[in-house]
Coordinates of C-alpha atoms and ligand atoms in Angstrom, one line a residue:
X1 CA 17.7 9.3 22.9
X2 CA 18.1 5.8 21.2
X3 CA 16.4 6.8 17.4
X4 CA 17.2 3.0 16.6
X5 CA 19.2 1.7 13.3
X6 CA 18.5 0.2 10.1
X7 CA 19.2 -3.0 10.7
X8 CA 21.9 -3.7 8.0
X9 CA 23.1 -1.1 5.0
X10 CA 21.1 -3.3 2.5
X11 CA 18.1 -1.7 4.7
X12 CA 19.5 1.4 3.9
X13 CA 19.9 0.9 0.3
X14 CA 16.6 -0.4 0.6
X15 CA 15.1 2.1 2.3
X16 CA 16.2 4.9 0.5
X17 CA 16.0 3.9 -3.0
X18 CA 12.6 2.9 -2.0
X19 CA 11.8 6.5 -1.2
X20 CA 13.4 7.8 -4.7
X21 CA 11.8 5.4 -7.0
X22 CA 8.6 6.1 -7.4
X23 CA 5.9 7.9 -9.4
X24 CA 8.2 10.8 -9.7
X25 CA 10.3 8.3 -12.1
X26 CA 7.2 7.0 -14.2
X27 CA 4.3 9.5 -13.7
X28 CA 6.4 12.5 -13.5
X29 CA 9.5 12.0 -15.5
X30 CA 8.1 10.6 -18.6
X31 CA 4.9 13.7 -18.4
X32 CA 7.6 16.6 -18.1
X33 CA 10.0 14.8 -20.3
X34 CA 7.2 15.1 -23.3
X35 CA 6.4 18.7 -22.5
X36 CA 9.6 19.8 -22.0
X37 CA 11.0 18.8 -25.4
X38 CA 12.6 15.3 -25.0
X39 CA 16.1 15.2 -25.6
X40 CA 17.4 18.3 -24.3
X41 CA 15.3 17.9 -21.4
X42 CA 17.0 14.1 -20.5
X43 CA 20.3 15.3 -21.5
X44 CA 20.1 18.6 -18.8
X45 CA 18.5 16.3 -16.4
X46 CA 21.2 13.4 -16.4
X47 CA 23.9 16.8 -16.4
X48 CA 22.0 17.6 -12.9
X49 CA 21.4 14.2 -11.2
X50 CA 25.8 13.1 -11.5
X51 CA 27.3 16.3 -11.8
X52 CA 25.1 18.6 -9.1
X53 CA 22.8 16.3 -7.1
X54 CA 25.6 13.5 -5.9
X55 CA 27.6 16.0 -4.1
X56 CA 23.7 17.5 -2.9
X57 CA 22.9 14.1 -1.8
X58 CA 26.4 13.5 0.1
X59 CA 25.4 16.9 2.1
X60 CA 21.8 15.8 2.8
X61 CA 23.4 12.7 4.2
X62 CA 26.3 14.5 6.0
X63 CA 24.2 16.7 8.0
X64 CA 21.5 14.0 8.7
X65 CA 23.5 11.2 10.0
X66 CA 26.0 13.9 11.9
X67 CA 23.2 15.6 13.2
X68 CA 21.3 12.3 14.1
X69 CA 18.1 13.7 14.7
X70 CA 14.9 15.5 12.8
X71 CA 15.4 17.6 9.6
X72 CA 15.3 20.9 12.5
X73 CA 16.7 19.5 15.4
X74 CA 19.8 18.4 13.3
X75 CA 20.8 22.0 12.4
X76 CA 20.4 23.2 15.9
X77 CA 22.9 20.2 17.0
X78 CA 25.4 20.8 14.0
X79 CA 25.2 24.8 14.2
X80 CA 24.1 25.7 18.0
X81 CA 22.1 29.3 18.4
X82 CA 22.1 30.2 14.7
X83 CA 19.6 30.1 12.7
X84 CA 20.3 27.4 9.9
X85 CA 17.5 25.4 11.4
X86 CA 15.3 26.9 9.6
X87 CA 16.3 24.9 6.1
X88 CA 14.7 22.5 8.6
X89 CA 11.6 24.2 8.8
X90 CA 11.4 24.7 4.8
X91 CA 12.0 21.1 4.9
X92 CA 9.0 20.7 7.3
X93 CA 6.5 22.5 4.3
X94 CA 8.2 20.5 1.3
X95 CA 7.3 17.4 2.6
X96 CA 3.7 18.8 3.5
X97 CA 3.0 20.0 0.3
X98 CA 4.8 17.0 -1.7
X99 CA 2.4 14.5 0.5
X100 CA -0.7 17.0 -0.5
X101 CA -0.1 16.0 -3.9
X102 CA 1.3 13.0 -4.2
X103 CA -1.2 11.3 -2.1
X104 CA -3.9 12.3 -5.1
X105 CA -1.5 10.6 -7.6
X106 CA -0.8 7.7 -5.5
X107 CA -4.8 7.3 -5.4
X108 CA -5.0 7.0 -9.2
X109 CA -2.5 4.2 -8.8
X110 CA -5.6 2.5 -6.6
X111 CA -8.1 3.9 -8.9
X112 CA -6.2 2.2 -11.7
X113 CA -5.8 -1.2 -9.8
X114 CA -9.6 -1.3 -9.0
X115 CA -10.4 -0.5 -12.5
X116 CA -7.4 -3.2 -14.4
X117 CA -9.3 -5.7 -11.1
X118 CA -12.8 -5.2 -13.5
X119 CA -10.6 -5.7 -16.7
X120 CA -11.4 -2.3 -17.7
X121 CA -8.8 -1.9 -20.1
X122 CA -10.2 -3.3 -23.2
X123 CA -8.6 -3.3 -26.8
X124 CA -9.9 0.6 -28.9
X125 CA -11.3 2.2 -25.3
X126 CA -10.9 5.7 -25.0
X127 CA -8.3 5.8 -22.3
X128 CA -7.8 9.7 -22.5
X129 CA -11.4 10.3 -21.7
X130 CA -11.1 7.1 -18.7
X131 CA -8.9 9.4 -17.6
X132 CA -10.1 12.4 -17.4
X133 CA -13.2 11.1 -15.9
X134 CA -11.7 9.6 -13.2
X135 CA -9.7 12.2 -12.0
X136 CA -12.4 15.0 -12.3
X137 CA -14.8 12.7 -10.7
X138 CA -15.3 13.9 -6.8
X139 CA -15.9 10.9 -5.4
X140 CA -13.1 8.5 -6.8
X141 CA -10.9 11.0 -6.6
X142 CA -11.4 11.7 -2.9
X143 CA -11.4 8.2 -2.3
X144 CA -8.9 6.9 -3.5
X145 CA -6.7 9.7 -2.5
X146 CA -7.5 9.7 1.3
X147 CA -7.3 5.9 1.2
X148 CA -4.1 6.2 -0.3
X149 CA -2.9 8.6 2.5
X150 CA -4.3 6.1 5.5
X151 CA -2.5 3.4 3.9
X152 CA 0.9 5.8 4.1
X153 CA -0.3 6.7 8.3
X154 CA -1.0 2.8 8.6
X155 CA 2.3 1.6 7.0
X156 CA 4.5 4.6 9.6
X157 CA 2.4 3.6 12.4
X158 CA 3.3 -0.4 11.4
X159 CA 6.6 0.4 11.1
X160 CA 8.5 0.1 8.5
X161 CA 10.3 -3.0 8.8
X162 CA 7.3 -4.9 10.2
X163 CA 6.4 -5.5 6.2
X164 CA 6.8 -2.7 3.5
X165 CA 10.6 -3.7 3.5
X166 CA 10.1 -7.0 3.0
X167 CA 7.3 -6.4 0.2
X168 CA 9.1 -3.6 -1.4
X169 CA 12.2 -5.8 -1.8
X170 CA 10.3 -8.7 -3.7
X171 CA 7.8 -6.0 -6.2
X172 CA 10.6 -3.2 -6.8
X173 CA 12.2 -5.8 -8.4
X174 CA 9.4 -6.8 -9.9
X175 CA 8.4 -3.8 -11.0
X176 CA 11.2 -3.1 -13.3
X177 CA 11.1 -5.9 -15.3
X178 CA 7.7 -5.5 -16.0
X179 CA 8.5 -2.3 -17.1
X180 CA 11.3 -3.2 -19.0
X181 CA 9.0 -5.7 -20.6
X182 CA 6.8 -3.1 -21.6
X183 CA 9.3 -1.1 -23.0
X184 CA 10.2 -4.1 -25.4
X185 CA 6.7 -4.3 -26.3
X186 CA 6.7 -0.3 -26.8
X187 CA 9.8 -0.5 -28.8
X188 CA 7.8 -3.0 -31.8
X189 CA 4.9 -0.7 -32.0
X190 CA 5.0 0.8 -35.8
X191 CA 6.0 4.3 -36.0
X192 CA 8.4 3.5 -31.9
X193 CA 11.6 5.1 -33.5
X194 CA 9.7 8.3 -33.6
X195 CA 9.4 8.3 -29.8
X196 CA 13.2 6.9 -29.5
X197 CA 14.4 10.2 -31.5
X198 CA 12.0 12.6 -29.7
X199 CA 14.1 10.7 -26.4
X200 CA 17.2 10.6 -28.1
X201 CA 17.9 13.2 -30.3
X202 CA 18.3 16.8 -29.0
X203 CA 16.9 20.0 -30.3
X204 CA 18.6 22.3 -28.3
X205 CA 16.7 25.2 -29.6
X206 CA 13.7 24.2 -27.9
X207 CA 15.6 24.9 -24.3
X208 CA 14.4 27.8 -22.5
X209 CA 14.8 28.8 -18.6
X210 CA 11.5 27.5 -17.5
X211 CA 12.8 23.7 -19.1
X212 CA 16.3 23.7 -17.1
X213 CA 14.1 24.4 -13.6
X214 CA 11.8 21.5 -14.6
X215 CA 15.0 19.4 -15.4
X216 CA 16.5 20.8 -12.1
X217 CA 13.5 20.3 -10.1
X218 CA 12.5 16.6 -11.6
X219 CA 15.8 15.6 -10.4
X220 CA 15.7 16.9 -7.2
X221 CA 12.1 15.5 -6.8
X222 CA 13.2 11.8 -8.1
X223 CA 16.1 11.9 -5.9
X224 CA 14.0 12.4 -2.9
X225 CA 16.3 15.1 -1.9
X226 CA 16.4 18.7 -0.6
X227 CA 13.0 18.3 1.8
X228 CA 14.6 16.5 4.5
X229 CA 13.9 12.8 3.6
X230 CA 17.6 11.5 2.6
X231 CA 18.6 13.6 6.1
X232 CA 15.7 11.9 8.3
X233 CA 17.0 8.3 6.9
X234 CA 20.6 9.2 7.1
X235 CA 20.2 10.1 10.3
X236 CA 19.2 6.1 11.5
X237 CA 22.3 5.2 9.8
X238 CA 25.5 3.4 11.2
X239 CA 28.5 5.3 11.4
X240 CA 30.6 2.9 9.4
X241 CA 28.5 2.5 6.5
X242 CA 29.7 4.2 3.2
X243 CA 27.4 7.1 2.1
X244 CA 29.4 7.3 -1.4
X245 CA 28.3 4.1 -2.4
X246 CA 24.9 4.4 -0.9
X247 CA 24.1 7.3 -2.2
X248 CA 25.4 6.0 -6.0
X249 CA 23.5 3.3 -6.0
X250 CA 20.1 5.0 -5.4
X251 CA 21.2 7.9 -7.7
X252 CA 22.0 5.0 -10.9
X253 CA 19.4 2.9 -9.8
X254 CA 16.5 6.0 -9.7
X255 CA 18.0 7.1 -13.1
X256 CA 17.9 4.2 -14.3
X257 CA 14.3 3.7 -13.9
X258 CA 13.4 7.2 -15.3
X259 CA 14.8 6.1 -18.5
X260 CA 13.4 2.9 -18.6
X261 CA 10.1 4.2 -18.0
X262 CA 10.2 7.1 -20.6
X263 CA 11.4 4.3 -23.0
X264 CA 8.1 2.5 -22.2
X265 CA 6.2 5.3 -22.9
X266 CA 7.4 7.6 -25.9
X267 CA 7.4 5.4 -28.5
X268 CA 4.0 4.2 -27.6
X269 CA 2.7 8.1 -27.3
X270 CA 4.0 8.5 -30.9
X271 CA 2.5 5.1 -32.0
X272 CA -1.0 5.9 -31.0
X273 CA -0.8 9.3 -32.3
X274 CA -1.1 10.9 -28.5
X275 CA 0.8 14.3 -28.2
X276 CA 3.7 13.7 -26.0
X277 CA 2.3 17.4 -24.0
X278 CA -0.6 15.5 -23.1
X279 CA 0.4 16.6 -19.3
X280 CA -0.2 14.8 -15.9
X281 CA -2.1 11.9 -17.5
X282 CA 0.7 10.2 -20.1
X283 CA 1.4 7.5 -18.0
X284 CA -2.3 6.6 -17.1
X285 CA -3.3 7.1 -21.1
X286 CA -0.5 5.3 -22.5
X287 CA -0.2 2.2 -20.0
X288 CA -3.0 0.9 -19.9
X289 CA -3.6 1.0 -23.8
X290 CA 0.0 -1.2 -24.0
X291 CA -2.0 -3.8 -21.6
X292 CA -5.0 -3.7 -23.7
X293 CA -3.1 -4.6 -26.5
X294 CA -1.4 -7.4 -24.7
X295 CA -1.7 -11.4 -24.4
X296 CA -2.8 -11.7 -20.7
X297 CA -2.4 -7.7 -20.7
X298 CA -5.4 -7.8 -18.2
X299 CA -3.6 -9.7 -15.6
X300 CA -0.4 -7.6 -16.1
X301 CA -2.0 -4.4 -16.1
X302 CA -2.9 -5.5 -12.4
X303 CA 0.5 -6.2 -11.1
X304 CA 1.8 -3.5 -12.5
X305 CA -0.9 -0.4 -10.9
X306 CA -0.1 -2.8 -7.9
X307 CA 3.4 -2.4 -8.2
X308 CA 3.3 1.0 -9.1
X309 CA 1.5 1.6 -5.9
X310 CA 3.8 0.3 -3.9
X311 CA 6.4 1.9 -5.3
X312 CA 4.8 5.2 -4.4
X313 CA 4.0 4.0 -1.1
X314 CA 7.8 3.4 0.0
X315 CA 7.8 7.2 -1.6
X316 CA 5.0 8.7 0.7
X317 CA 5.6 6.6 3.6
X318 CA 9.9 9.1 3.5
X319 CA 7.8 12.4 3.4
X320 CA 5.1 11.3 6.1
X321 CA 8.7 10.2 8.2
X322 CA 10.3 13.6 7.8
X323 CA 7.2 15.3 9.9
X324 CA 6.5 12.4 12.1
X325 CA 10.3 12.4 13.2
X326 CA 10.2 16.3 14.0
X327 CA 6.6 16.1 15.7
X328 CA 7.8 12.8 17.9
X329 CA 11.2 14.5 19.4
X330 CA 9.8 18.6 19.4
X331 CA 6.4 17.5 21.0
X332 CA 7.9 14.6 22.7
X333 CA 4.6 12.5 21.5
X334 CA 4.5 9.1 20.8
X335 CA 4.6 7.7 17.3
X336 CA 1.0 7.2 16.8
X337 CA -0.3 10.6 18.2
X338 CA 2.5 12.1 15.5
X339 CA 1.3 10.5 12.9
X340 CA -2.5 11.7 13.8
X341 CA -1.1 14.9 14.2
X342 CA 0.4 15.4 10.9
X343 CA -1.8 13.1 9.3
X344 CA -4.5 15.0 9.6
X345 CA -3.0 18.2 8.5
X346 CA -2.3 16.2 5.7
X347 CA -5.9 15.5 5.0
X348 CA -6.6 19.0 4.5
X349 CA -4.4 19.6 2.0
X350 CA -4.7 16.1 0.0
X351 CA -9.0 16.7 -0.2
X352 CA -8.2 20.3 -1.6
X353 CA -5.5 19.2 -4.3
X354 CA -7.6 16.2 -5.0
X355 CA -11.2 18.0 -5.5
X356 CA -8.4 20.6 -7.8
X357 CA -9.0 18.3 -10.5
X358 CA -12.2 18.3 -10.8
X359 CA -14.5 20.6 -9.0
X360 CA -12.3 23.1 -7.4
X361 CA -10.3 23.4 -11.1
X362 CA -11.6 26.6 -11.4
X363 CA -10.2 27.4 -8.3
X364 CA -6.5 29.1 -9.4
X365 CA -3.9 31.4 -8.2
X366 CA -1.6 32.8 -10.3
X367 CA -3.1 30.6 -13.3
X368 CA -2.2 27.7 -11.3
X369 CA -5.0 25.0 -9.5
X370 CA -4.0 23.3 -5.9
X371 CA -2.4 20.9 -7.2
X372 CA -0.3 22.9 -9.6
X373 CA 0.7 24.8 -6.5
X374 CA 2.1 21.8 -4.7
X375 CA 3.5 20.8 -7.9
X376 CA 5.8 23.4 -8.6
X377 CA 6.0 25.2 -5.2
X378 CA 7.6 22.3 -4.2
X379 CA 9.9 21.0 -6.8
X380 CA 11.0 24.4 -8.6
X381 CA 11.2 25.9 -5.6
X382 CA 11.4 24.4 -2.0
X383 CA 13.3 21.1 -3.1
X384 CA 16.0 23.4 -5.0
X385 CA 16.2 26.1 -2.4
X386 CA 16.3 23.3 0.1
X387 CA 19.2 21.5 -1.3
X388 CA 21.6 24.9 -2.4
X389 CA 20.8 25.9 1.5
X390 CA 22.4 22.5 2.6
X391 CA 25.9 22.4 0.2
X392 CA 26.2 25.8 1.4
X393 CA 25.5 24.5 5.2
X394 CA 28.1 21.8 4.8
X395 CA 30.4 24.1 2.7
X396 CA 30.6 27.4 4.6
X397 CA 29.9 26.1 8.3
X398 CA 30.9 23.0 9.0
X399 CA 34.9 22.5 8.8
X400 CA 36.5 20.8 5.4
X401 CA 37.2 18.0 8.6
X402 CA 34.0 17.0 9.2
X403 CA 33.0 16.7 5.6
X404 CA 36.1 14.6 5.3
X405 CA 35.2 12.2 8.6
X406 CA 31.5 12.3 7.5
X407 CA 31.8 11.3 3.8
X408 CA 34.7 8.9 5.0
X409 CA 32.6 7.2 8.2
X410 CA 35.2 7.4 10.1
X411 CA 38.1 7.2 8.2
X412 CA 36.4 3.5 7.3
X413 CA 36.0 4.1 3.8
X414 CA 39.4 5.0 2.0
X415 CA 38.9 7.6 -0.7
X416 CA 41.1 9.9 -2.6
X417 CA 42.5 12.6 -2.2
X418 CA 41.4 14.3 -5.7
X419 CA 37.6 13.0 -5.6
X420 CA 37.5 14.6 -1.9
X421 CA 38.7 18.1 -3.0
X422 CA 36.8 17.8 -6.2
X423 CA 33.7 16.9 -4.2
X424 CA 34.2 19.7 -1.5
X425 CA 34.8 22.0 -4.4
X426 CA 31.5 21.3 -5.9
X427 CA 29.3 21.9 -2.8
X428 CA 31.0 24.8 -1.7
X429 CA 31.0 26.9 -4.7
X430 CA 29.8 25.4 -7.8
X431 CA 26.2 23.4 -6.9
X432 CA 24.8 26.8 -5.1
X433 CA 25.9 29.1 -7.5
X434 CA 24.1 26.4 -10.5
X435 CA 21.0 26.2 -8.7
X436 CA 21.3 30.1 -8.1
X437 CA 21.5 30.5 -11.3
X438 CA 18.9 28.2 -13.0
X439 CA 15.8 29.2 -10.3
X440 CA 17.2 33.3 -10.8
X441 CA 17.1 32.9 -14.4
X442 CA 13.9 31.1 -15.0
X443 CA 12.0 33.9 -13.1
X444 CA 13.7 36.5 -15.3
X445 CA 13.8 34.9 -18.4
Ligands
LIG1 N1 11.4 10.6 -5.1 C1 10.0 10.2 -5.1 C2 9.6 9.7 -6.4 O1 10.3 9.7 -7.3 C3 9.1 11.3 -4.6 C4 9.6 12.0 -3.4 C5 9.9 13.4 -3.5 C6 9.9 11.3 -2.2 C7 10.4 14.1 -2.4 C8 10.3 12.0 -1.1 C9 10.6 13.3 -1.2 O2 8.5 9.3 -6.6

């Protein structure tokens, strides 16, 4: 079957750092950053994303573009009549439940536009409360949630080409230099270098097992990888073009935004006094009392929730992709059928994490609401588990040769010698027995 290319690797780039930058950089990162301790928390996390998830990502992207087809159907190409396909299938649910919960966040980023569209954001305004009442509120949040998840069906039904690319190229851009300008302003707040030292300076003592699986999981979640997304792109990619750089450049460029974004934020959380554990809501407490605070902060807070948007869109649209692929080639449907298909599964899941907030909140298992569940399940779990099952798929089954052609294209792209057998070292033995160790640990500890 022809799956079709990317048209050029700039596409690729494009594509896939499109699908790692989103609100898991400036939602999530900055949110777990402040309850996890600051410092210690960045520190571990930047140890994970170079030293443990590069090598990760090079196996996501081995196996997707040598298997060239879904996150399942790859597995069943690479290893015939085993049973490794069924990192495929975990694959299949990550995605599911990351959509179920990412589509509620994506629809505060609409809820947020709508509201900085009405100038909402005025100077003193209680933006904690605003908060709160929008995401307990039953019928913005269902809104805005399901509209964001038709958007997502739209934009795969589209095609992706057709106009996210060109869009996403123009506002990701955009996006971080607004967010660099806000860290400036953040950064001349009185009282900012409290928020730079709670970034900055490390308390190691703080560290305990559950805060090395949040760092562990937030950069597996960031990075888009372990739940098949970074396999389903690879596996429209051209032989010849070079995964090492690819896959550097969305790993510095995601990172990069991460810390940016947590630079905007801190000092600004110590500034107005907020508790940097304030949770889920940081970002949507903190922003939007920057704008207010801003010459023509009105008009930038609009841009910016529209930015942030898209940036979650190009997100949303890779996990929608990973279950439209699989549904397209297993049930030999067409595109728009898959994308009813799994959309509406979807649905399901988005109204129940969304009505989680407010009132199904009572609603818990384990101590944990819907959206909690996705949450976690997801990125302490699936996304981790995902990722240790592929290095040890690319380490113990397929041969040291077809690491080296894969990672090589070909032979096109001359590497050495000691970065290869440093690189095969770490997937075969050292990133599964880390992530072994960190998930193993956090449930005994
Ligand atoms: N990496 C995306 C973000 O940072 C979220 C994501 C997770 C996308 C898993 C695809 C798969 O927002």
């Amino acid at each position: 079957m022809n799956r079709g290319n990317f048209g050029s690797s700039i596409g690729v780039l494009l594509a896939m750092a499109g699908s790692a930058i989103g609100l898991g950089n400036l939602w999530r990162f900055p949110h777990l950053m402040g309850s996890n301790g600051g410092a210690a928390f960045l520190i571990i996390y930047v140890c994970f994303v170079f030293l443990l998830c590069l090598p990760i990502m090079f196996s996501e992207f081995i196996i997707g573009r040598r298997g060239a087809a879904n996150t399942v159907r790859a597995y069943k190409v690479l290893a015939p009549k085993s049973q490794w396909h069924w990192i495929g299938i975990m694959s299949l649910l990550a995605s599911l439940l990351v959509l179920a919960f990412y589509s509620v966040v994506g629809g505060w980023t609409l809820n947020y536009i709508w509201k900085a569209l009405r100038f909402s954001f005025t100077e003193g305004a209680n933006f904690t409360e605003m908060y709160h009442l929008s995401v307990t509120s039953t019928a913005d949040s269902l809104f805005f949630s399901i509209f964001f998840l038709l958007v997502t069906a739209g934009v795969i039904i589209a095609g992706v080409k057709n106009g996210i690319e060109k869009w996403a190229k123009i506002l990701m851009p955009a996006l971080f230099i607004i967010i660099i300008m806000v860290a400036i302003r953040s950064l001349t707040l009185p009282n900012a270098t409290e928020g730079l030292k709670f970034m900055f300076s490390p308390d190691f003592s703080k560290i305990t097992g559950d805060t090395v699986l949040a760092a562990l999981g937030q950069a597996f979640f960031s990075l888009s990888l372990g739940m098949g997304c970074v396999q389903t792109y690879a596996s429209y990619v051209d032989k010849k073009d070079n995964i090492v750089k690819l896959s550097s450049m969305v790993l510095v460029s995601d990172t990069l935004f991460a810390i940016i974004a947590g630079i905007a934020i801190m000092p600004a959380v110590f500034s107005f006094g907020v508790s940097p554990e304030e949770g889920p809501g940081l970002l949507f407490v903190i922003l939007p009392d920057i704008f207010s605070q801003l010459p023509f902060g009105g008009f930038i807070a609009i841009f910016f929730f529209f930015m942030l948007f898209v940036a979650a869109l190009t997100s949303s649209i890779s996990m929608l992709e990973v279950l439209v692929a699989y549904v397209i080639e297993e049930m030999n449907v067409k595109r728009v059928k898959a994308v009813f298909l799994t959309g509406a599964i979807a649905l399901v899941l988005v109204v129940l994490n969304s009505l989680s907030q407010g009132v199904l909140s009572d609603f818990k298992i384990l101590g944990y609401n819907m959206f909690d569940i996705c949450d976690k399940t997801s990125a302490n779990i699936l996304l981790p588990l995902g990722g240790m099952l592929m290095v040890i798929f690319v380490g113990w089954r397929l041969k040291k040769s077809d690491f080296i052609d894969e990672i090589t294209s070909g032979g096109n792209v001359k590497l050495k010698e000691w970065f290869l057998n440093f690189t095969y070292f770490i997937i075969k033995f050292v990133a599964p027995i880390v992530v072994a160790v960190v998930m193993i640990s956090s449930w005994l500890l």
